[in-house]
Coordinates of C-alpha atoms in Angstrom, one line a residue:
M230 CA 0.0 0.0 0.1
T231 CA 1.2 3.4 -0.8
A232 CA 1.8 5.5 2.3
I233 CA -0.2 8.6 3.1
R234 CA 2.4 11.3 3.6
L235 CA 1.9 13.8 6.5
G236 CA 3.5 17.2 7.1
L237 CA 3.6 18.3 10.5
C238 CA 4.1 22.0 11.5
G239 CA 4.8 22.6 15.2
I240 CA 6.4 20.0 17.5
G241 CA 5.3 21.4 20.9
T242 CA 2.6 19.7 23.0
V243 CA 0.3 18.9 20.3
G244 CA 2.8 18.2 17.6
G245 CA 4.9 16.1 20.1
G246 CA 1.7 14.1 20.9
V247 CA 1.1 13.4 17.2
L248 CA 4.7 12.1 16.6
D249 CA 4.3 9.9 20.0
L250 CA 0.9 8.4 18.7
L251 CA 2.3 7.6 15.3
R252 CA 5.5 6.0 17.0
R253 CA 3.4 3.9 19.5
N254 CA 0.5 3.0 17.4
G255 CA 1.6 3.2 13.9
E256 CA 0.7 -0.3 12.9
A257 CA -2.8 -0.1 14.2
L258 CA -3.3 3.4 12.8
A259 CA -2.2 2.0 9.2
G260 CA -4.9 -0.7 9.5
R261 CA -7.7 1.8 10.3
A262 CA -6.4 4.2 7.8
G263 CA -6.0 1.7 5.0
A264 CA -2.6 2.9 4.2
P265 CA 0.6 3.6 6.3
L266 CA 1.0 7.1 7.8
E267 CA 4.3 8.6 7.3
I268 CA 5.6 12.0 8.6
V269 CA 7.8 13.2 5.6
H270 CA 8.4 16.8 6.5
V271 CA 8.4 18.7 9.8
G272 CA 8.3 22.4 10.1
A273 CA 9.7 23.6 13.4
R274 CA 11.4 26.8 14.3
R275 CA 13.5 25.0 16.8
D276 CA 14.2 21.6 18.2
R277 CA 12.6 20.3 21.3
D278 CA 14.0 18.1 24.1
G279 CA 12.5 14.6 23.8
V280 CA 10.9 15.2 20.4
D281 CA 12.4 13.2 17.5
P282 CA 11.1 13.7 13.9
G283 CA 12.8 10.6 12.9
S284 CA 13.8 10.5 9.1
A285 CA 11.4 13.4 8.0
T286 CA 12.9 16.4 6.4
V287 CA 13.0 19.3 8.8
S288 CA 12.4 22.9 7.9
R289 CA 12.9 26.0 10.0
E290 CA 10.4 27.9 7.7
V291 CA 7.0 26.2 8.2
L292 CA 5.7 27.4 4.9
A293 CA 8.1 25.0 3.2
V294 CA 5.9 22.2 4.4
A295 CA 2.8 23.8 2.7
E296 CA 5.0 23.9 -0.6
D297 CA 6.3 20.5 -0.5
P298 CA 4.6 18.5 -3.4
A299 CA 5.4 15.2 -1.3
V300 CA 2.9 16.1 1.4
D301 CA -0.7 14.8 1.2
I302 CA -2.0 16.1 4.5
L303 CA -0.6 19.0 6.4
V304 CA -1.2 19.1 10.2
E305 CA -1.1 22.6 11.6
A306 CA 0.1 22.7 15.3
I307 CA 1.9 26.0 15.5
G308 CA -1.0 27.9 17.3
G309 CA -1.9 31.5 16.8
T310 CA -3.7 33.1 14.0
D311 CA -1.5 35.1 11.7
D312 CA 1.1 32.7 10.9
A313 CA -1.2 29.7 11.1
H314 CA -3.7 31.5 8.7
E315 CA -1.0 32.0 6.1
L316 CA 0.2 28.5 6.5
V317 CA -3.2 26.9 6.2
R318 CA -4.1 29.2 3.3
R319 CA -1.0 28.2 1.3
A320 CA -1.6 24.5 2.0
L321 CA -5.1 24.5 0.8
E322 CA -4.1 26.6 -2.3
A323 CA -1.6 23.9 -3.0
G324 CA -4.3 21.2 -3.0
K325 CA -3.3 19.7 0.3
H326 CA -5.8 18.6 3.0
V327 CA -5.3 20.3 6.3
V328 CA -5.8 19.1 10.0
T329 CA -5.7 21.7 12.8
A330 CA -6.3 21.9 16.4
N331 CA -6.4 25.8 16.3
K332 CA -9.9 26.9 17.5
A333 CA -9.1 30.6 17.2
L334 CA -8.0 30.1 13.5
I335 CA -11.2 28.4 12.8
A336 CA -13.5 30.6 14.7
E337 CA -12.0 33.7 13.2
Y338 CA -10.9 32.9 9.8
G339 CA -12.8 29.5 9.1
N340 CA -15.5 30.8 6.6
D341 CA -12.9 32.0 4.3
L342 CA -10.6 29.0 4.7
L343 CA -13.5 26.5 4.4
A344 CA -14.7 28.2 1.2
L345 CA -11.1 28.0 -0.2
A346 CA -10.9 24.2 0.7
E347 CA -14.2 23.5 -1.1
E348 CA -12.9 25.5 -4.2
K349 CA -9.7 23.6 -4.2
G350 CA -11.5 20.1 -3.7
V351 CA -9.7 19.4 -0.4
S352 CA -10.8 19.2 3.2
L353 CA -10.0 21.4 6.3
R354 CA -10.6 19.3 9.5
F355 CA -10.5 20.5 13.1
E356 CA -11.9 17.9 15.6
A357 CA -9.2 18.8 18.1
A358 CA -10.3 22.5 18.1
V359 CA -13.0 21.9 20.5
A360 CA -13.0 19.9 23.7
G361 CA -9.6 18.1 23.2
G362 CA -10.0 14.5 22.9
I363 CA -13.9 14.5 23.0
P364 CA -15.2 13.7 19.4
I365 CA -17.9 16.5 19.7
I366 CA -17.4 17.7 16.2
K367 CA -17.9 14.2 14.7
A368 CA -20.9 13.6 16.9
L369 CA -22.7 16.8 15.9
R370 CA -21.9 16.7 12.3
E371 CA -22.3 13.0 11.8
G372 CA -23.8 11.1 14.7
L373 CA -26.7 13.6 15.2
A374 CA -27.1 14.6 11.5
A375 CA -30.7 13.4 11.6
N376 CA -31.5 15.6 14.4
R377 CA -32.7 19.3 14.5
V378 CA -30.6 20.6 17.4
S379 CA -32.6 23.1 19.6
W380 CA -29.7 24.0 21.9
L381 CA -26.3 23.0 23.3
A382 CA -24.3 24.1 26.4
G383 CA -20.8 23.2 27.4
I384 CA -18.1 23.3 29.8
I385 CA -15.3 23.9 27.1
N386 CA -12.4 25.5 29.0
G387 CA -10.7 23.3 31.4
T388 CA -8.7 26.0 33.2
G389 CA -11.9 28.0 34.1
N390 CA -13.6 24.7 35.3
F391 CA -10.4 23.8 37.5
I392 CA -10.6 27.3 39.0
L393 CA -14.3 27.1 39.8
T394 CA -14.0 23.6 41.2
E395 CA -11.3 24.5 43.6
M396 CA -12.9 27.8 44.7
A397 CA -16.2 25.9 45.5
E398 CA -14.7 22.6 47.1
E399 CA -11.9 24.4 49.1
E400 CA -13.6 27.8 49.6
R401 CA -10.3 29.5 48.0
E402 CA -10.1 32.9 46.4
F403 CA -10.1 33.3 42.6
A404 CA -6.6 34.9 42.5
D405 CA -5.1 32.0 44.6
V406 CA -6.5 29.3 42.5
L407 CA -5.4 31.1 39.3
A408 CA -1.8 31.1 40.5
E409 CA -2.0 27.4 41.3
A410 CA -3.4 26.7 37.7
Q411 CA -0.5 28.7 36.3
A412 CA 1.9 26.6 38.3
L413 CA 0.4 23.4 37.1
G414 CA 0.5 24.4 33.5
Y415 CA -3.4 24.5 33.3
A416 CA -3.2 28.3 32.7
E417 CA -0.9 30.6 30.5
A418 CA 1.2 33.4 32.0
D419 CA -1.4 35.7 30.5
P420 CA -4.7 33.8 31.3
T421 CA -7.1 36.3 29.7
F422 CA -8.4 34.0 27.0
D423 CA -9.3 31.3 29.5
I424 CA -10.7 33.4 32.4
E425 CA -12.6 36.0 30.3
G426 CA -14.2 33.5 28.2
I427 CA -12.4 34.2 24.9
D428 CA -11.2 30.5 24.5
A429 CA -14.7 29.2 25.2
A430 CA -16.3 31.7 22.8
H431 CA -14.0 30.3 19.8
K432 CA -15.2 26.7 20.6
L433 CA -18.8 27.7 21.0
V434 CA -18.8 29.4 17.5
I435 CA -17.6 26.3 15.9
L436 CA -20.2 24.0 17.7
A437 CA -22.9 26.3 16.9
A438 CA -22.0 26.6 13.2
I439 CA -22.2 22.8 12.9
A440 CA -25.2 22.4 15.1
F441 CA -27.3 25.0 13.4
N442 CA -25.9 25.0 9.8
T443 CA -24.8 28.6 10.0
P444 CA -21.5 30.4 9.1
L445 CA -18.9 30.9 11.9
R446 CA -19.8 34.3 13.7
F447 CA -17.1 34.8 16.5
D448 CA -17.9 38.6 16.3
A449 CA -21.3 37.9 17.6
V450 CA -20.6 35.9 20.7
Y451 CA -21.3 37.6 24.1
T452 CA -18.5 36.8 26.7
E453 CA -18.2 37.3 30.3
G454 CA -15.4 36.0 32.5
I455 CA -15.1 34.4 36.0
S456 CA -12.6 36.8 37.7
A457 CA -15.3 38.7 39.7
L458 CA -16.8 35.5 41.3
T459 CA -16.2 35.0 45.0
P460 CA -16.2 32.0 47.2
E461 CA -19.2 33.6 49.0
D462 CA -21.1 33.3 45.5
L463 CA -20.2 29.7 45.1
A464 CA -21.2 28.8 48.6
Y465 CA -24.6 30.6 48.3
A466 CA -25.2 28.8 45.1
D467 CA -24.5 25.4 46.9
E468 CA -26.9 26.5 49.6
L469 CA -29.6 27.0 47.0
G470 CA -28.9 23.6 45.3
Y471 CA -26.7 25.0 42.5
V472 CA -23.1 24.7 41.1
V473 CA -21.4 27.6 39.4
K474 CA -20.0 26.8 35.9
H475 CA -18.4 28.9 33.2
L476 CA -20.8 27.9 30.4
G477 CA -20.9 28.3 26.6
V478 CA -24.7 28.3 25.5
A479 CA -26.0 28.3 22.0
R480 CA -29.8 28.1 21.4
E481 CA -31.9 28.7 18.3
T482 CA -35.1 30.7 19.2
G483 CA -37.9 32.1 17.0
A484 CA -36.2 35.4 17.3
G485 CA -32.5 34.4 16.5
L486 CA -29.7 32.6 17.7
E487 CA -28.2 32.9 21.2
L488 CA -24.5 32.8 21.4
R489 CA -23.1 33.4 25.0
V490 CA -20.4 32.5 27.4
H491 CA -20.7 33.4 31.0
P492 CA -20.8 32.1 34.6
T493 CA -24.0 30.2 35.0
L494 CA -25.7 28.5 38.0
L495 CA -26.8 25.0 37.2
P496 CA -28.9 22.7 39.3
K497 CA -26.7 20.1 41.2
D498 CA -28.5 17.1 39.9
L499 CA -27.6 17.7 36.3
L500 CA -24.7 15.6 34.9
L501 CA -23.2 18.7 33.4
A502 CA -23.0 20.3 36.8
K503 CA -21.0 17.3 38.2
V504 CA -18.0 17.9 35.6
A505 CA -15.1 18.9 37.9
G506 CA -11.5 19.9 37.5
V507 CA -9.9 20.3 34.1
K508 CA -12.5 17.9 32.3
N509 CA -14.9 19.3 29.5
A510 CA -18.3 18.3 28.7
V511 CA -20.9 19.2 26.2
L512 CA -24.6 18.7 26.3
V513 CA -26.7 18.6 23.1
E514 CA -30.5 18.5 22.7
G515 CA -31.6 16.9 19.5
D516 CA -35.4 16.6 18.6
A517 CA -35.1 12.8 17.7
V518 CA -32.5 11.8 20.3
G519 CA -33.1 14.3 23.2
P520 CA -30.4 15.3 25.3
T521 CA -26.9 13.6 25.0
M522 CA -23.6 14.6 26.8
Y523 CA -20.1 14.1 25.6
Y524 CA -17.3 14.1 28.4
G525 CA -13.7 13.8 28.7
A526 CA -10.3 15.4 28.5
G527 CA -10.7 18.8 27.1
A528 CA -6.9 19.6 26.7
G529 CA -3.3 18.1 26.9
G530 CA -1.0 16.7 24.5
G531 CA -2.3 13.2 24.3
A532 CA -6.0 14.0 24.2
T533 CA -5.6 16.7 21.4
A534 CA -3.3 14.6 19.4
S535 CA -5.8 11.8 19.6
A536 CA -8.4 14.1 18.1
V537 CA -5.9 15.4 15.5
M538 CA -5.2 11.7 14.4
A539 CA -8.7 10.9 14.1
D540 CA -9.3 13.5 11.5
V541 CA -6.0 12.3 9.7
I542 CA -7.2 8.8 9.7
D543 CA -10.6 9.8 8.2
L544 CA -8.9 11.6 5.3
A545 CA -6.3 8.8 5.0
R546 CA -9.2 6.4 4.4
E547 CA -10.7 8.4 1.6
L548 CA -7.3 9.1 0.0
S549 CA -6.3 5.3 0.2
R550 CA -9.5 4.5 -1.8
G551 CA -9.1 7.4 -4.2
Q552 CA -12.0 9.4 -3.0
R553 CA -12.1 13.4 -3.0
C554 CA -13.0 13.7 1.0
P555 CA -16.7 15.0 0.1
L556 CA -17.9 15.5 3.8
P557 CA -18.5 19.2 4.3
S558 CA -16.4 20.2 7.5
L559 CA -19.5 22.2 8.8
G560 CA -21.9 19.6 7.8
L561 CA -23.2 21.4 4.7
P562 CA -21.6 23.2 1.8
M563 CA -20.6 26.7 2.7
D564 CA -23.1 28.1 0.1
Q565 CA -26.0 26.3 1.8
L566 CA -25.5 27.5 5.4
R567 CA -28.2 29.8 6.8
E568 CA -27.7 33.2 7.9
L569 CA -29.3 33.4 11.3
P570 CA -29.9 36.6 13.2
I571 CA -28.1 36.9 16.4
L572 CA -30.4 37.5 19.4
P573 CA -29.4 40.5 21.4
M574 CA -28.3 39.8 24.7
G575 CA -31.0 42.3 26.2
E576 CA -33.5 39.9 24.9
V577 CA -32.1 36.6 26.1
R578 CA -34.2 35.3 28.9
T579 CA -32.9 33.4 31.9
A580 CA -33.4 33.2 35.5
W581 CA -31.1 35.1 37.8
Y582 CA -28.9 34.9 40.9
L583 CA -28.6 38.4 42.7
R584 CA -26.4 39.1 45.6
L585 CA -26.5 42.5 47.5
E586 CA -25.5 44.1 50.6
A587 CA -28.6 45.5 52.4
E588 CA -29.2 47.7 55.5
D589 CA -30.8 45.5 58.3
R590 CA -34.0 47.5 58.7
P591 CA -37.7 47.1 57.8
G592 CA -38.9 47.7 54.4
V593 CA -35.7 47.1 52.5
M594 CA -36.6 43.8 51.0
S595 CA -40.3 45.2 50.2
Q596 CA -38.5 47.8 48.2
V597 CA -36.3 45.4 46.3
S598 CA -39.4 43.1 45.7
R599 CA -41.3 46.2 44.4
I600 CA -38.5 47.2 42.0
L601 CA -38.2 43.5 40.6
G602 CA -42.0 43.4 40.4
D603 CA -42.1 46.5 38.2
Q604 CA -39.9 44.8 35.6
G605 CA -42.2 41.6 35.9
I606 CA -39.7 39.7 37.8
S607 CA -40.6 37.6 40.9
I608 CA -38.5 36.1 43.6
E609 CA -38.3 32.2 43.5
A610 CA -35.9 31.9 46.4
L611 CA -34.2 34.1 49.0
I612 CA -31.3 33.9 51.5
Q613 CA -31.0 36.5 54.2
K614 CA -28.1 36.2 56.9
A615 CA -28.4 37.8 60.3
P616 CA -25.9 40.7 60.7
Q617 CA -22.6 40.0 62.3
R618 CA -22.0 41.7 65.6
G619 CA -21.4 45.5 65.2
Q620 CA -22.5 45.3 61.5
S621 CA -25.7 47.2 60.1
R622 CA -25.6 45.4 56.8
V623 CA -26.5 41.9 55.8
P624 CA -25.9 39.8 52.6
V625 CA -29.0 39.0 50.7
V626 CA -29.2 36.5 47.8
V627 CA -32.2 36.3 45.5
V628 CA -33.0 33.9 42.7
T629 CA -35.4 35.1 40.4
N630 CA -37.9 33.8 37.8
V631 CA -37.1 34.0 34.2
A632 CA -36.5 37.4 32.9
S633 CA -34.8 39.3 30.0
Q634 CA -31.4 40.7 30.5
A635 CA -32.9 44.2 29.6
N636 CA -35.5 44.1 32.4
L637 CA -33.1 42.7 35.0
E638 CA -30.5 45.3 34.2
R639 CA -33.2 48.1 34.6
A640 CA -34.2 46.5 38.0
V641 CA -30.6 46.2 39.1
M642 CA -30.0 49.9 38.3
A643 CA -33.0 50.9 40.4
I644 CA -31.9 48.7 43.3
E645 CA -28.4 50.0 43.4
A646 CA -29.7 53.6 43.6
L647 CA -31.6 52.8 46.9
D648 CA -29.7 54.3 49.9
S649 CA -30.2 51.1 51.9
I650 CA -28.2 49.1 49.3
A651 CA -24.3 49.2 49.5
G652 CA -22.1 48.7 46.4
P653 CA -22.9 47.0 43.2
V654 CA -25.3 44.0 42.9
T655 CA -23.8 40.7 41.7
R656 CA -25.8 38.8 39.1
I657 CA -25.3 35.6 37.5
R658 CA -27.6 33.7 35.1
V659 CA -29.3 30.5 36.3
E660 CA -30.0 27.8 33.7
S661 CA -32.1 24.6 34.1
L662 CA -31.2 23.3 30.6
D663 CA -34.5 21.7 30.1
G664 CA -35.4 23.3 26.9

């Protein structure tokens, strides 16, 4: 059998994992692919300890891999967007299939790159771009192809989930747990993408594009981070029967598509609420199958390389049989995707958790209830603690019924204007994920 020839760009965590998988499982992979898989060209700006490219040609200029006529499939593992964009574009223009783990690249440039791949009759695959080793792209695109997806929700950033798990279970402050996550290698030196929801937004856009047959719309995602959360918020959530998770939610409504990443209170009995540490999970609601959940390692060299090689094997199977890789990467050809309107966040409706500091005197809660009621918002649950010795203010926690963000914000502004309320009101969305 003629070998399928791979070009690998980047030999860091993911690229090194790919080399390791081929070294350990090469014979089995060849059987599954229908042909041997051989790395013939490696693009790496520098050598890495413990990473051996074997007999492959090594180029310090990664674009040389894209231009090498000997390469059938290029694996992009350099990360970032600018250089990766140019690399993938060059490879597609040269008629090569491309596999990437780069969620930012796909979320921000995927529409143009996927259109180019279709024009050139090649494939751009990206299973590893979302949720590490969990095969959620294949599940949405192929396993659930018979379904109309109504919504999906996911814990799709392991760093944030680790931080919230530690804060809740150990009653630790955000900054303390973030420093530990950085020391353990779960968080970057600049953790902004993880803790402010940008990484999760990249992944959510990809999932939503496949689930709802719509173009990638990273610019339309609402993102809210977790750095303002306190151990007190997580403790109150627990007392009320909830767990706080940093969630990505995509939902198709009659008015438009919701695309949002934010802290969320989930009922404790939900399987998604039980996902702890650095694990990822995605819950999908299909009209035929109902709710299905996909759980596993969301990051790491081995898990991500597993997903990369799954795409390589799919492409190699088709190449070894002389096929043209006909499966559209988003489930439909680019010109058949639907341009769905994005629902403004002010119109998104959820229940809400509110925490405020109130003067311990009669009439305060009746004022708060009246203000909420004026916006059509009722109180579903309430926690009010006794004041500590020598203190005149008490913490008050309220869970409301379902309300639009616009109405909730108007109510919060009025509550914060009361002379009996000290400081800003904390608000976190509450989701039941039951439809």
